[in-house]
Short mmCIF file of C-alpha atoms in Angstrom, two decimals:
data_model
loop_
_atom_site.label_atom_id
_atom_site.label_comp_id
_atom_site.label_asym_id
_atom_site.label_seq_id
_atom_site.Cartn_x
_atom_site.Cartn_y
_atom_site.Cartn_z
CA MET A 1 17.32 -16.66 -2.97
CA SER A 2 15.13 -18.45 -0.13
CA SER A 3 12.78 -16.31 2.00
CA GLU A 4 12.95 -19.33 4.82
CA GLY A 5 12.17 -17.44 8.20
CA ASP A 6 10.71 -14.44 6.75
CA LYS A 7 7.03 -13.26 7.62
CA TYR A 8 4.96 -11.32 5.36
CA SER A 9 2.03 -9.00 7.20
CA ILE A 10 -0.08 -7.55 4.77
CA LEU A 11 -1.94 -4.36 6.17
CA LEU A 12 -5.46 -3.87 4.35
CA PRO A 13 -7.04 -0.69 5.75
CA THR A 14 -10.58 -0.88 4.67
CA TYR A 15 -13.91 1.53 4.58
CA ASN A 16 -16.73 0.51 2.69
CA GLU A 17 -15.14 -2.76 1.01
CA ARG A 18 -17.54 -5.30 1.50
CA GLU A 19 -17.82 -6.38 -1.89
CA ASN A 20 -14.26 -6.42 -2.50
CA LEU A 21 -12.80 -7.92 0.57
CA PRO A 22 -13.67 -11.76 -0.26
CA ILE A 23 -12.04 -11.27 -3.67
CA ILE A 24 -9.18 -9.75 -2.42
CA ILE A 25 -8.17 -12.32 0.68
CA TRP A 26 -8.80 -15.06 -1.86
CA LEU A 27 -6.45 -14.02 -4.51
CA ILE A 28 -3.79 -12.78 -1.77
CA ASP A 29 -4.11 -16.39 -0.32
CA GLN A 30 -3.91 -18.05 -3.70
CA TYR A 31 -0.86 -16.20 -4.55
CA LEU A 32 1.28 -16.32 -1.62
CA ARG A 33 0.25 -19.91 -0.82
CA LYS A 34 1.24 -21.17 -4.09
CA LYS A 35 4.97 -20.05 -3.20
CA ASP A 36 4.67 -21.29 0.23
CA TYR A 37 5.39 -17.80 1.92
CA ASN A 38 4.67 -17.26 5.40
CA PHE A 39 2.11 -14.57 5.65
CA GLU A 40 -0.73 -12.96 7.68
CA ILE A 41 -3.31 -10.46 6.74
CA ILE A 42 -4.38 -7.46 9.02
CA ILE A 43 -7.56 -6.06 8.38
CA ILE A 44 -7.63 -2.45 9.80
CA ASP A 45 -11.79 -1.31 9.15
CA ASP A 46 -12.50 2.35 10.07
CA GLY A 47 -16.02 1.60 11.17
CA SER A 48 -17.47 0.70 7.72
CA PRO A 49 -21.22 1.46 7.87
CA ASP A 50 -21.67 -1.39 5.17
CA GLY A 51 -20.85 -4.20 7.14
CA THR A 52 -17.26 -4.69 5.93
CA LEU A 53 -16.10 -5.92 9.62
CA GLU A 54 -18.92 -8.65 9.57
CA VAL A 55 -17.62 -9.89 6.05
CA ALA A 56 -14.19 -9.88 7.67
CA LYS A 57 -15.33 -12.18 10.52
CA GLU A 58 -16.78 -14.60 8.09
CA LEU A 59 -13.56 -14.87 6.21
CA GLN A 60 -11.75 -15.06 9.45
CA LYS A 61 -13.64 -18.47 10.15
CA ILE A 62 -12.87 -19.47 6.62
CA TYR A 63 -9.04 -18.69 6.55
CA GLY A 64 -8.31 -18.73 9.97
CA GLU A 65 -7.40 -16.63 13.14
CA ASP A 66 -3.56 -17.14 12.38
CA VAL A 67 -4.17 -15.88 8.60
CA ILE A 68 -6.53 -13.09 9.24
CA LEU A 69 -6.27 -10.46 12.00
CA LEU A 70 -9.26 -8.06 12.37
CA ARG A 71 -7.95 -4.79 14.17
CA PRO A 72 -10.86 -2.39 13.58
CA ARG A 73 -10.95 1.05 14.76
CA GLU A 74 -14.13 3.05 15.57
CA LYS A 75 -14.23 5.50 12.81
CA LYS A 76 -11.99 7.08 9.63
CA LEU A 77 -8.87 8.32 11.00
CA GLY A 78 -6.64 8.46 8.22
CA LEU A 79 -4.28 5.91 6.17
CA GLY A 80 -0.81 6.83 8.19
CA THR A 81 -2.65 5.95 11.40
CA ALA A 82 -4.18 2.94 10.02
CA TYR A 83 -0.56 1.47 9.35
CA VAL A 84 0.81 2.56 12.68
CA HIS A 85 -1.86 0.67 14.16
CA GLY A 86 -1.37 -2.23 11.91
CA ILE A 87 2.25 -2.61 12.58
CA LYS A 88 1.92 -2.82 16.34
CA HIS A 89 -0.16 -5.93 15.70
CA ALA A 90 2.36 -7.43 12.75
CA SER A 91 4.38 -10.50 13.81
CA GLY A 92 6.26 -10.22 10.28
CA ASN A 93 9.71 -8.92 9.58
CA PHE A 94 8.49 -7.48 6.33
CA ILE A 95 5.55 -5.60 6.02
CA ILE A 96 3.25 -4.94 2.66
CA ILE A 97 0.60 -2.13 2.16
CA MET A 98 -1.93 -2.19 -0.34
CA ASP A 99 -5.29 -1.19 -1.28
CA SER A 100 -8.48 -3.50 -0.45
CA ASP A 101 -10.52 -2.16 -3.55
CA LEU A 102 -8.91 -4.63 -5.86
CA SER A 103 -6.91 -1.62 -7.76
CA HIS A 104 -3.73 -3.72 -6.30
CA HIS A 105 -3.58 -7.21 -7.85
CA PRO A 106 -1.94 -9.85 -5.27
CA LYS A 107 -0.24 -11.27 -8.10
CA PHE A 108 2.30 -8.67 -7.94
CA ILE A 109 3.34 -9.73 -4.29
CA PRO A 110 5.51 -12.63 -5.21
CA LYS A 111 7.31 -10.05 -7.56
CA PHE A 112 8.11 -7.85 -4.82
CA ILE A 113 9.19 -10.39 -2.44
CA GLU A 114 11.63 -11.77 -5.19
CA LYS A 115 12.84 -8.43 -6.21
CA GLN A 116 13.44 -7.59 -2.20
CA LYS A 117 15.51 -10.68 -2.19
CA GLU A 118 17.66 -9.81 -5.55
CA GLY A 119 19.25 -6.77 -3.80
CA ASN A 120 18.49 -7.03 -0.07
CA PHE A 121 16.01 -3.73 -0.67
CA ASP A 122 14.74 -1.60 2.24
CA VAL A 123 11.63 -0.77 0.26
CA ILE A 124 10.00 -2.07 -2.85
CA SER A 125 7.63 0.25 -4.30
CA GLY A 126 5.15 -0.83 -7.06
CA SER A 127 5.52 1.43 -10.12
CA ARG A 128 3.00 2.54 -12.90
CA TYR A 129 5.50 4.78 -14.55
CA ILE A 130 8.41 2.22 -15.42
CA ASN A 131 8.41 -0.13 -18.50
CA GLY A 132 5.72 -2.77 -18.02
CA GLY A 133 3.87 -0.74 -15.58
CA GLY A 134 0.42 1.23 -16.32
CA VAL A 135 -3.10 2.32 -15.13
CA SER A 136 -6.36 0.68 -16.45
CA GLY A 137 -9.85 2.06 -16.26
CA TRP A 138 -9.04 5.91 -15.75
CA ASP A 139 -10.26 8.74 -17.69
CA PHE A 140 -8.17 11.46 -19.20
CA LYS A 141 -8.44 14.10 -16.73
CA ARG A 142 -7.52 11.46 -13.79
CA LYS A 143 -4.19 9.95 -15.68
CA LEU A 144 -3.38 13.62 -16.43
CA VAL A 145 -3.63 14.61 -12.69
CA SER A 146 -1.63 11.46 -11.61
CA ARG A 147 0.83 12.17 -14.79
CA GLY A 148 1.08 15.90 -13.57
CA ALA A 149 1.59 15.09 -10.07
CA ASN A 150 4.34 12.62 -10.68
CA PHE A 151 6.26 15.13 -12.85
CA LEU A 152 6.10 17.86 -10.44
CA THR A 153 7.42 15.64 -7.89
CA GLN A 154 10.14 14.18 -9.72
CA LEU A 155 11.09 18.13 -10.98
CA LEU A 156 11.14 19.38 -7.38
CA LEU A 157 12.37 16.36 -5.25
CA ARG A 158 14.40 13.88 -6.92
CA PRO A 159 13.24 11.17 -5.37
CA GLY A 160 14.97 8.33 -7.01
CA ALA A 161 11.96 6.44 -7.55
CA SER A 162 9.16 6.69 -10.46
CA ASP A 163 5.82 6.35 -8.67
CA LEU A 164 5.49 8.67 -5.57
CA THR A 165 1.81 8.43 -4.84
CA GLY A 166 1.16 4.86 -5.37
CA SER A 167 0.17 2.86 -2.10
CA PHE A 168 1.28 -0.76 -3.24
CA ARG A 169 4.56 -1.13 -1.56
CA LEU A 170 6.91 -3.76 0.61
CA TYR A 171 9.07 -2.71 3.55
CA LYS A 172 11.29 -4.10 5.84
CA LYS A 173 9.25 -3.63 9.10
CA ASP A 174 11.96 -1.66 11.11
CA VAL A 175 12.23 0.72 8.12
CA LEU A 176 8.74 1.30 7.78
CA GLU A 177 8.36 1.92 11.56
CA LYS A 178 11.28 4.52 11.03
CA LEU A 179 9.53 6.17 7.89
CA ILE A 180 6.05 6.31 9.68
CA SER A 181 7.44 8.01 12.76
CA SER A 182 9.47 10.82 10.44
CA CYS A 183 6.18 11.55 8.60
CA ILE A 184 3.92 14.39 9.04
CA SER A 185 1.65 14.26 6.08
CA LYS A 186 -1.66 13.04 6.02
CA GLY A 187 -3.92 11.41 3.27
CA TYR A 188 -2.88 11.39 -0.50
CA VAL A 189 0.64 13.02 0.46
CA PHE A 190 1.42 10.62 3.09
CA GLN A 191 2.76 8.06 0.29
CA MET A 192 4.72 10.44 -1.45
CA GLU A 193 6.54 11.69 1.98
CA MET A 194 7.07 8.19 2.68
CA ILE A 195 9.60 7.67 -0.40
CA ILE A 196 11.14 11.19 0.17
CA ARG A 197 11.91 10.40 3.73
CA ALA A 198 13.28 6.79 2.57
CA ARG A 199 15.75 8.66 0.30
CA GLN A 200 16.69 11.01 3.24
CA PHE A 201 17.74 8.18 5.40
CA ASN A 202 19.55 6.69 2.27
CA TYR A 203 17.41 3.58 2.49
CA THR A 204 17.54 1.62 -0.69
CA ILE A 205 14.37 1.44 -3.07
CA GLY A 206 13.79 -1.14 -5.84
CA GLU A 207 10.86 -0.90 -8.15
CA VAL A 208 8.55 -3.55 -9.69
CA PRO A 209 6.10 -2.46 -12.71
CA ILE A 210 2.33 -3.17 -11.60
CA THR A 211 -0.62 -2.46 -13.52
CA PHE A 212 -3.43 -0.21 -11.28
CA VAL A 213 -6.98 -1.06 -12.05
CA ASP A 214 -9.65 1.37 -11.13
CA ARG A 215 -11.61 0.20 -8.25
CA VAL A 216 -14.31 -2.40 -9.37
CA TYR A 217 -16.83 -1.74 -6.74
CA GLY A 218 -17.56 1.55 -4.77
CA GLU A 219 -16.44 4.96 -5.34
CA SER A 220 -13.10 6.45 -5.75
CA LYS A 221 -11.89 8.62 -2.84
CA LEU A 222 -9.92 10.76 -4.92
CA GLY A 223 -11.26 14.55 -5.23
CA GLY A 224 -10.64 18.26 -5.56
CA SER A 225 -9.80 18.43 -2.06
CA GLU A 226 -7.12 15.62 -2.31
CA ILE A 227 -5.34 17.58 -5.11
CA VAL A 228 -5.22 20.75 -3.11
CA GLN A 229 -3.74 18.79 -0.18
CA PHE A 230 -1.31 17.26 -2.78
CA ALA A 231 -0.01 20.67 -3.94
CA LYS A 232 0.42 22.02 -0.33
CA GLY A 233 2.27 18.99 0.86
CA LEU A 234 4.51 19.03 -2.13
CA PHE A 235 5.69 22.22 -1.63
CA TYR A 236 5.92 21.61 2.11
CA LEU A 237 8.23 18.86 1.21
CA PHE A 238 10.30 20.84 -1.31
CA ALA A 239 10.77 23.63 1.46
CA THR A 240 11.85 21.32 4.18
CA THR A 241 13.70 18.29 2.82
#
């Protein structure tokens, strides 16, 4: 099915990603240009002290201002608000959200787009937990936390999707706007609530297997406080949905 007329706005929230940004931009450009997709990349930098924004400005000169839009903010204000900020500037009718630290490989984006076309899905979610998906570079503890979080969520919320905490997804723009406006969670729980709300509104969710690769440069942002936050968020959603 042709995607003529469709445009894909890729939201890239960044914080201290100066080493990763040139690589991820190059990969996105390679994989989407090859398929002749119409796309833009919106970089939402939250005041990175490592000079990420300066790198982004250089990349904008290389790829052009029509391909790379810079929409920085003064400081870290959270993922949910980064998406809200990005959507305001998006001209595409589809929005792709992904991490900028190379844990999400852009080679999966064409697969998301093809899957969306197949069933006219409202949401396409990249899943580590269906056949063909997986994680690379995680230690046993991190795998256990992730699997445990996902199992608990499946048990309590029956969300109709296999990977709740992943953040590599494609949304119809109007669907994403409605989901974000109905979500109240922050941080790690935010992605999970998005899928739960999608189920609540009877949106259709398609899944594509992805391999999640642990970040190449920089430090992982998942710590003990995120796990506590996740548990609180999970039980809040259980009680209210």
